[in-house]
PDB file of C-alpha atoms in Angstrom:
ATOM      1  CA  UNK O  17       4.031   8.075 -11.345  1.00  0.00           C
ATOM      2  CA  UNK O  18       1.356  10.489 -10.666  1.00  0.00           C
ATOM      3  CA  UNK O  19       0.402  10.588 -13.871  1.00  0.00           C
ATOM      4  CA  UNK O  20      -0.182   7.164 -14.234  1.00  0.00           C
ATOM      5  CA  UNK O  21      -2.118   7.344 -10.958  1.00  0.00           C
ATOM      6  CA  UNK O  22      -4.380  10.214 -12.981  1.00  0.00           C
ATOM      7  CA  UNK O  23      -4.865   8.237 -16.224  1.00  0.00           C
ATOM      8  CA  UNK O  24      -5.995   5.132 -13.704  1.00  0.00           C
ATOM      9  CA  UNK O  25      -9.636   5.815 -13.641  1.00  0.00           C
ATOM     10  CA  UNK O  26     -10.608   3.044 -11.020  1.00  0.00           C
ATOM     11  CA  UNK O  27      -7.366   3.665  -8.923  1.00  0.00           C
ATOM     12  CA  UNK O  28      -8.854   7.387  -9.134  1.00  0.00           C
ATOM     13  CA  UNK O  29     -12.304   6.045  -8.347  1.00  0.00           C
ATOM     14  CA  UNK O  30     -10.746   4.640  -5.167  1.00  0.00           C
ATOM     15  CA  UNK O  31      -8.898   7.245  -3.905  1.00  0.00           C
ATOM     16  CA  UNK O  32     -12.137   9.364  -4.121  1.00  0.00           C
ATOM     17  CA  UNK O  33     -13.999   7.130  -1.496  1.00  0.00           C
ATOM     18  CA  UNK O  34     -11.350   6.837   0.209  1.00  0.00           C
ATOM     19  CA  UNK O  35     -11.022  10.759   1.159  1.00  0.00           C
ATOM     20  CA  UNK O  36     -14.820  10.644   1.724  1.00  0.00           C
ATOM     21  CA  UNK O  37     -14.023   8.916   4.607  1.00  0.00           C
ATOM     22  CA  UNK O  38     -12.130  12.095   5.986  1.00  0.00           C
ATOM     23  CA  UNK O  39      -9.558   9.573   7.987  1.00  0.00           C
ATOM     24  CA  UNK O  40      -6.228  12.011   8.951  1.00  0.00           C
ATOM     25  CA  UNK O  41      -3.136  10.651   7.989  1.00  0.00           C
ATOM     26  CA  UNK O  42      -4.440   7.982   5.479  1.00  0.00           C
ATOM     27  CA  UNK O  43      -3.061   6.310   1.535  1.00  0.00           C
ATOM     28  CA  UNK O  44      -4.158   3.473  -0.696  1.00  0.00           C
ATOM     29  CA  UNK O  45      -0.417   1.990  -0.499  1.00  0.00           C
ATOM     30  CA  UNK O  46       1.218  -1.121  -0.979  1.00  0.00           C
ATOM     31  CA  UNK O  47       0.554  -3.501  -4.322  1.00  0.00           C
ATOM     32  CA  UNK O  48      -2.276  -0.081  -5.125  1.00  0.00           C
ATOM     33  CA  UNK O  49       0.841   1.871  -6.461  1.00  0.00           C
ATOM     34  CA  UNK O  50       3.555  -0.915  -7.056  1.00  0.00           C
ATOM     35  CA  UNK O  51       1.454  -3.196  -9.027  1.00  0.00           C
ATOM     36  CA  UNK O  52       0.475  -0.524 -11.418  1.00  0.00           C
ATOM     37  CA  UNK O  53       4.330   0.914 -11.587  1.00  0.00           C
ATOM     38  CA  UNK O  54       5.537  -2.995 -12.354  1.00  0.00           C
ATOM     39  CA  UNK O  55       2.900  -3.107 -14.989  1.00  0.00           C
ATOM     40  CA  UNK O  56       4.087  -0.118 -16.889  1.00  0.00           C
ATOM     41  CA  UNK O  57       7.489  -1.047 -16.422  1.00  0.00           C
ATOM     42  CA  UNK O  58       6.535  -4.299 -17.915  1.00  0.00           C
ATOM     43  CA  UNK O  59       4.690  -2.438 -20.839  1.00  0.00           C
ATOM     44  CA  UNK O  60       1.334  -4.299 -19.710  1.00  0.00           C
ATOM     45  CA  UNK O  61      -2.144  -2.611 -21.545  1.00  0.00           C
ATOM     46  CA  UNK O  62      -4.166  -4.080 -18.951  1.00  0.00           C
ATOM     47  CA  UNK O  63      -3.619  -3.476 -14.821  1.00  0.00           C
ATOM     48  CA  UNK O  64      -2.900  -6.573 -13.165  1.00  0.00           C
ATOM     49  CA  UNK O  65      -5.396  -6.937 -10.519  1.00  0.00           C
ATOM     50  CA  UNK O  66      -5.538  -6.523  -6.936  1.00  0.00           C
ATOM     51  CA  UNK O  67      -5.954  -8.869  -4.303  1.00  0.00           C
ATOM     52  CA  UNK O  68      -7.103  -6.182  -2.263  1.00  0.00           C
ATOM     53  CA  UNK O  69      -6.784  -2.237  -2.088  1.00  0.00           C
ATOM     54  CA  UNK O  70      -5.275  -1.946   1.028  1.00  0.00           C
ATOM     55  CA  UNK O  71      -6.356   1.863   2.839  1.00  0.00           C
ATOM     56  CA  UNK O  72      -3.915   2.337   5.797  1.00  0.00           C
ATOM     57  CA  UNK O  73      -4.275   5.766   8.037  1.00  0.00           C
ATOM     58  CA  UNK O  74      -3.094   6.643  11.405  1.00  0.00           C
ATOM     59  CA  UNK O  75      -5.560   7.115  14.101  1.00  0.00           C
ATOM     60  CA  UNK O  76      -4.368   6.374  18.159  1.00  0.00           C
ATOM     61  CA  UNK O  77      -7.398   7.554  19.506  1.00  0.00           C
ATOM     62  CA  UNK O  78      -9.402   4.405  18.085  1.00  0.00           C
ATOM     63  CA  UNK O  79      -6.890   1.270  17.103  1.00  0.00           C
ATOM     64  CA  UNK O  80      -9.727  -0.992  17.366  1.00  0.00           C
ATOM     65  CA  UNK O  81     -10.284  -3.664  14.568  1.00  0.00           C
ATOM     66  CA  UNK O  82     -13.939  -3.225  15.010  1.00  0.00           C
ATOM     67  CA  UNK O  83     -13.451   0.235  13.364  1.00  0.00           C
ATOM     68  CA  UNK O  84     -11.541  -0.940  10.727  1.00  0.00           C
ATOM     69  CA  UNK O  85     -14.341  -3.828   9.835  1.00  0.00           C
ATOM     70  CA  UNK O  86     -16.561  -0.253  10.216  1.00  0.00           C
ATOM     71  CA  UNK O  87     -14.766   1.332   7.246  1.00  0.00           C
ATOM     72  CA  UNK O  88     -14.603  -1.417   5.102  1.00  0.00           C
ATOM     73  CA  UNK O  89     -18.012  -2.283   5.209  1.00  0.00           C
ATOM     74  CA  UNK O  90     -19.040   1.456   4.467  1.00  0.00           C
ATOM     75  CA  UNK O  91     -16.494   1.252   1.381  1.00  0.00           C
ATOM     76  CA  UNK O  92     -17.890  -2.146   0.626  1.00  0.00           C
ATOM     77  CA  UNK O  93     -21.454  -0.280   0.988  1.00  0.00           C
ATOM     78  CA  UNK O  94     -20.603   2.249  -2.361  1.00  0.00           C
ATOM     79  CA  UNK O  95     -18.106  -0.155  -4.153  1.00  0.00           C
ATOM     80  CA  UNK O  96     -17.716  -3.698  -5.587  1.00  0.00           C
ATOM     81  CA  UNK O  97     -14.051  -3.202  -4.305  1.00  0.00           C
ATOM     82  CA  UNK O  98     -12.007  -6.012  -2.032  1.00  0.00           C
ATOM     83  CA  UNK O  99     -11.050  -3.018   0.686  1.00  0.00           C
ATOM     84  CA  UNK O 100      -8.936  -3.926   3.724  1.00  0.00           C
ATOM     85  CA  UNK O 101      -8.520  -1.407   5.878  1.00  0.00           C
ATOM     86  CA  UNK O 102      -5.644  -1.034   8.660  1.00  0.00           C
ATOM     87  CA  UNK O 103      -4.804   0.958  11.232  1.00  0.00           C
ATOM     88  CA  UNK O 104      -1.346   1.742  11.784  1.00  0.00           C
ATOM     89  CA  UNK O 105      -1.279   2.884  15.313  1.00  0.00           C
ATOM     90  CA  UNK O 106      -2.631  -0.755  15.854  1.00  0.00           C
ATOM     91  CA  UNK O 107       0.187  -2.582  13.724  1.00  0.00           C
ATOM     92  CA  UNK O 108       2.772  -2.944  15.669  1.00  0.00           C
ATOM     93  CA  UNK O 109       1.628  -4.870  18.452  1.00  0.00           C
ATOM     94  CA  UNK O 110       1.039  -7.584  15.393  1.00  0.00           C
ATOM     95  CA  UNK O 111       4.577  -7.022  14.107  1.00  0.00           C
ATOM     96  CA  UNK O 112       6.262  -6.874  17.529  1.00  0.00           C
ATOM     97  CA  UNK O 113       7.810  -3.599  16.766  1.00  0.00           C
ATOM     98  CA  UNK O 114       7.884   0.151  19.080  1.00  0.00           C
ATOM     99  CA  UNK O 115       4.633   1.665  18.494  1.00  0.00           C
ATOM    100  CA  UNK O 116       4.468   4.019  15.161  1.00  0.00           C
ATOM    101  CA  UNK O 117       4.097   7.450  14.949  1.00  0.00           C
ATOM    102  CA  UNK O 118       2.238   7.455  11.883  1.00  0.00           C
ATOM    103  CA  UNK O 119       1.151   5.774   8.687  1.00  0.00           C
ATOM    104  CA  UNK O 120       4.627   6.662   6.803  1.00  0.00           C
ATOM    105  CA  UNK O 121       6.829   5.174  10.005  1.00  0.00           C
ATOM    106  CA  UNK O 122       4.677   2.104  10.234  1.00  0.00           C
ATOM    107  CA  UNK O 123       5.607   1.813   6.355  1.00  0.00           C
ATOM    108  CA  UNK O 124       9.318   1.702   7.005  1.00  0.00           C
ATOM    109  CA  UNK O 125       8.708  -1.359   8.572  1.00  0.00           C
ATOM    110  CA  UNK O 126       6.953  -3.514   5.906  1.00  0.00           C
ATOM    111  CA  UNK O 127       8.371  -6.141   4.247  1.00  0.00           C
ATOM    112  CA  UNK O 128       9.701  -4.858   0.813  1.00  0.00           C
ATOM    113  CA  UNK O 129      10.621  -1.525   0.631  1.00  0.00           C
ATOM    114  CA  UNK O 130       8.871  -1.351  -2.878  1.00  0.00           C
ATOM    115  CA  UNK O 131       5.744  -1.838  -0.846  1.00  0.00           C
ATOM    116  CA  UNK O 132       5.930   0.745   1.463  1.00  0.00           C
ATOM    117  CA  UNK O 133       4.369   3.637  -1.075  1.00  0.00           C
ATOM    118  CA  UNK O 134       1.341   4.775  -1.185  1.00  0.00           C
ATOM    119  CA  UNK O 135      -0.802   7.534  -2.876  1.00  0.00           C
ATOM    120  CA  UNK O 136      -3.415  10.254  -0.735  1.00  0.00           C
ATOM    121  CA  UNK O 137      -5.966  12.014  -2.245  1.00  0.00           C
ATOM    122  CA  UNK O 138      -6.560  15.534  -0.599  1.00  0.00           C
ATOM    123  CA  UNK O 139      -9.463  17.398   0.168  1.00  0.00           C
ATOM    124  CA  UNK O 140      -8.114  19.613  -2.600  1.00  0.00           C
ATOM    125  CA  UNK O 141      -8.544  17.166  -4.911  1.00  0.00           C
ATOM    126  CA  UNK O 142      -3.998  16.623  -4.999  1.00  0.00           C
ATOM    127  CA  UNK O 143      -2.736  13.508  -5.391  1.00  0.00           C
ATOM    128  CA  UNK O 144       0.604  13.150  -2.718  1.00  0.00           C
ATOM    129  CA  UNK O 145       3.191  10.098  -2.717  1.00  0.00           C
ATOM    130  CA  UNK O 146       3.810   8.585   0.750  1.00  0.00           C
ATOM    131  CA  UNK O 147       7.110   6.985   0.040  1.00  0.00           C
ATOM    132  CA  UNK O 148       9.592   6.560   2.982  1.00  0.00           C
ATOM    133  CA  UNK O 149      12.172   4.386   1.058  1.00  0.00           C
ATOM    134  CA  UNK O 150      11.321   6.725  -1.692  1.00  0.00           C
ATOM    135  CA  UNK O 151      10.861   5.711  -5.605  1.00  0.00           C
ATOM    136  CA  UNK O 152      14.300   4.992  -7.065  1.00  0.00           C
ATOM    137  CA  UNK O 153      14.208   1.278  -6.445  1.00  0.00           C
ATOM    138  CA  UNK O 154      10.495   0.694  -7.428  1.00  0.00           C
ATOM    139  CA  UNK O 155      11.095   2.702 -10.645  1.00  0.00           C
ATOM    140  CA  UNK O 156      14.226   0.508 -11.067  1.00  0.00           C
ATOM    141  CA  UNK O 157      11.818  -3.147 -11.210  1.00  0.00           C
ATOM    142  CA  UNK O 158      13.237  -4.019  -7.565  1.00  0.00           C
ATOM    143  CA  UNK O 159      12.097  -6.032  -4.765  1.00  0.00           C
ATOM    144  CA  UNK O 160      14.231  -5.218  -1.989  1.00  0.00           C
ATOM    145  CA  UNK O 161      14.073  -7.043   1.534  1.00  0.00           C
ATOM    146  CA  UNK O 162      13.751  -4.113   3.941  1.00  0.00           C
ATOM    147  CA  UNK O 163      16.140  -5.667   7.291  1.00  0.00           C
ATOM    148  CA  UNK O 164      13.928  -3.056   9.800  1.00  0.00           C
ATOM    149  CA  UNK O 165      10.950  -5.831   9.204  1.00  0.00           C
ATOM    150  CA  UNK O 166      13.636  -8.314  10.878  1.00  0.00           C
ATOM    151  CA  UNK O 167      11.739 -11.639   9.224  1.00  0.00           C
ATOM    152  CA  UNK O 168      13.907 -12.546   5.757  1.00  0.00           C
ATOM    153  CA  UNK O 169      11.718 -15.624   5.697  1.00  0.00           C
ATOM    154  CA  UNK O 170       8.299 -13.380   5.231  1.00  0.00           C
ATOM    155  CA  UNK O 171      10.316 -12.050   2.368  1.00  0.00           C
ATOM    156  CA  UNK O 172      10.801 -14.939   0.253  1.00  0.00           C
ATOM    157  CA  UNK O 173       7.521 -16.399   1.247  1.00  0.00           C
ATOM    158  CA  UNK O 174       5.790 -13.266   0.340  1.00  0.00           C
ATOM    159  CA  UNK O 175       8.050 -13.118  -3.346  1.00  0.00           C
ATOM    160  CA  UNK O 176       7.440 -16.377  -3.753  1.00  0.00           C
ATOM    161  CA  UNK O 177       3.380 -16.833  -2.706  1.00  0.00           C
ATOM    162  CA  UNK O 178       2.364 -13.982  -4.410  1.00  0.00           C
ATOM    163  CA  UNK O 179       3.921 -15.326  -7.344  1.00  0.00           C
ATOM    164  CA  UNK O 180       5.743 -11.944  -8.455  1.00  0.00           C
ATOM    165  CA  UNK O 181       8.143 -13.306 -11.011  1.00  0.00           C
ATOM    166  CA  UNK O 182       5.461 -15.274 -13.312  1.00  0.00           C
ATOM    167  CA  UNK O 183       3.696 -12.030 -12.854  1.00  0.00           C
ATOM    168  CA  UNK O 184       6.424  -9.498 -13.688  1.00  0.00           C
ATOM    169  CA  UNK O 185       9.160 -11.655 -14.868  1.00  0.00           C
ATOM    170  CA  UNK O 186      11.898  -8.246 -15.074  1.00  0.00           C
ATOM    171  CA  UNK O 187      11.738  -8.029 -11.262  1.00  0.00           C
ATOM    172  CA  UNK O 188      15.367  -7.469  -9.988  1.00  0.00           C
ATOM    173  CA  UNK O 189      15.095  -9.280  -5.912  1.00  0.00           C
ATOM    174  CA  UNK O 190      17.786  -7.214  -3.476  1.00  0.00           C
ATOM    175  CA  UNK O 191      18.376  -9.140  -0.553  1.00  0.00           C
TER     176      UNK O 191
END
């Protein structure tokens, strides 16, 4: 998977303002690494585009959404690319969950465990996996209901509304 990640020149494009941002505890995750696994899985040429390019990192000392709009609108700034930018230490009050310790626990708590990976970009230039469900099942075409997110019906709504199966029609649903 990392070498897909490599050959991705605007995924690597991405990651690279992303570090600039020098955010601890931070990934491009969610459809930024599953959508381009599906699509090789699926033998697509072309990437299937992105919604949005979702940057999640950890930060308690400021949760505020203001800082969030902050980053985005520096990314925005230097890019042409539809950034949304979270803070996990934030999340849970939105989610009704314990607070999170970090940006891989508030990932064990998203909806499809195929969702909950995401790719960092080091200072060092290394490209790291965050994958708390690890990579079996997205490497396997799943979409698996993860029962920690408690809300089945955000599930289906989510399978069905982002219209997965016209998309990548070889997607095995678990749960």
């Amino acid at each position: 998977m990392l070498t897909w990640l490599r050959a991705d020149s605007a995924r690597l494009e991405a990651l690279a303002l992303a570090e600039r941002l020098r955010l601890d505890d931070w990934c491009l995750a969610a459809g930024f690494v599953r959508n381009l696994v599906w699509d090789r899985l699926h033998g697509y040429t072309q990437p299937t585009p992105l919604n949005d390019i979702d940057l999640v990192y950890f930060d308690a000392r400021d949760d505020s959404e203001a800082r969030d709009r902050d980053l985005e609108a520096s990314l925005c700034a230097v890019s042409n690319l539809p950034w949304s930018v979270k803070n996990q230490a934030r999340m849970h009050g939105r989610n009704g969950d314990a607070p999170y310790r970090s940006t891989c626990d508030a990932m064990t708590y998203w909806v499809e465990q195929e969702t909950a990976v995401g790719v960092h970009l080091g200072r060092d230039q290394r490209l790291s996996l965050v994958a708390p469900f690890g990579l079996a099942s997205l490497l396997e075409g799943k979409v698996t209901y993860n029962p920690r997110c408690r809300n089945r019906a955000a599930f289906r709504e989510r399978y069905r509304s982002k219209d997965w199966p016209s998309i990548w029609p070889g997607l095995v649903v678990v749960g």
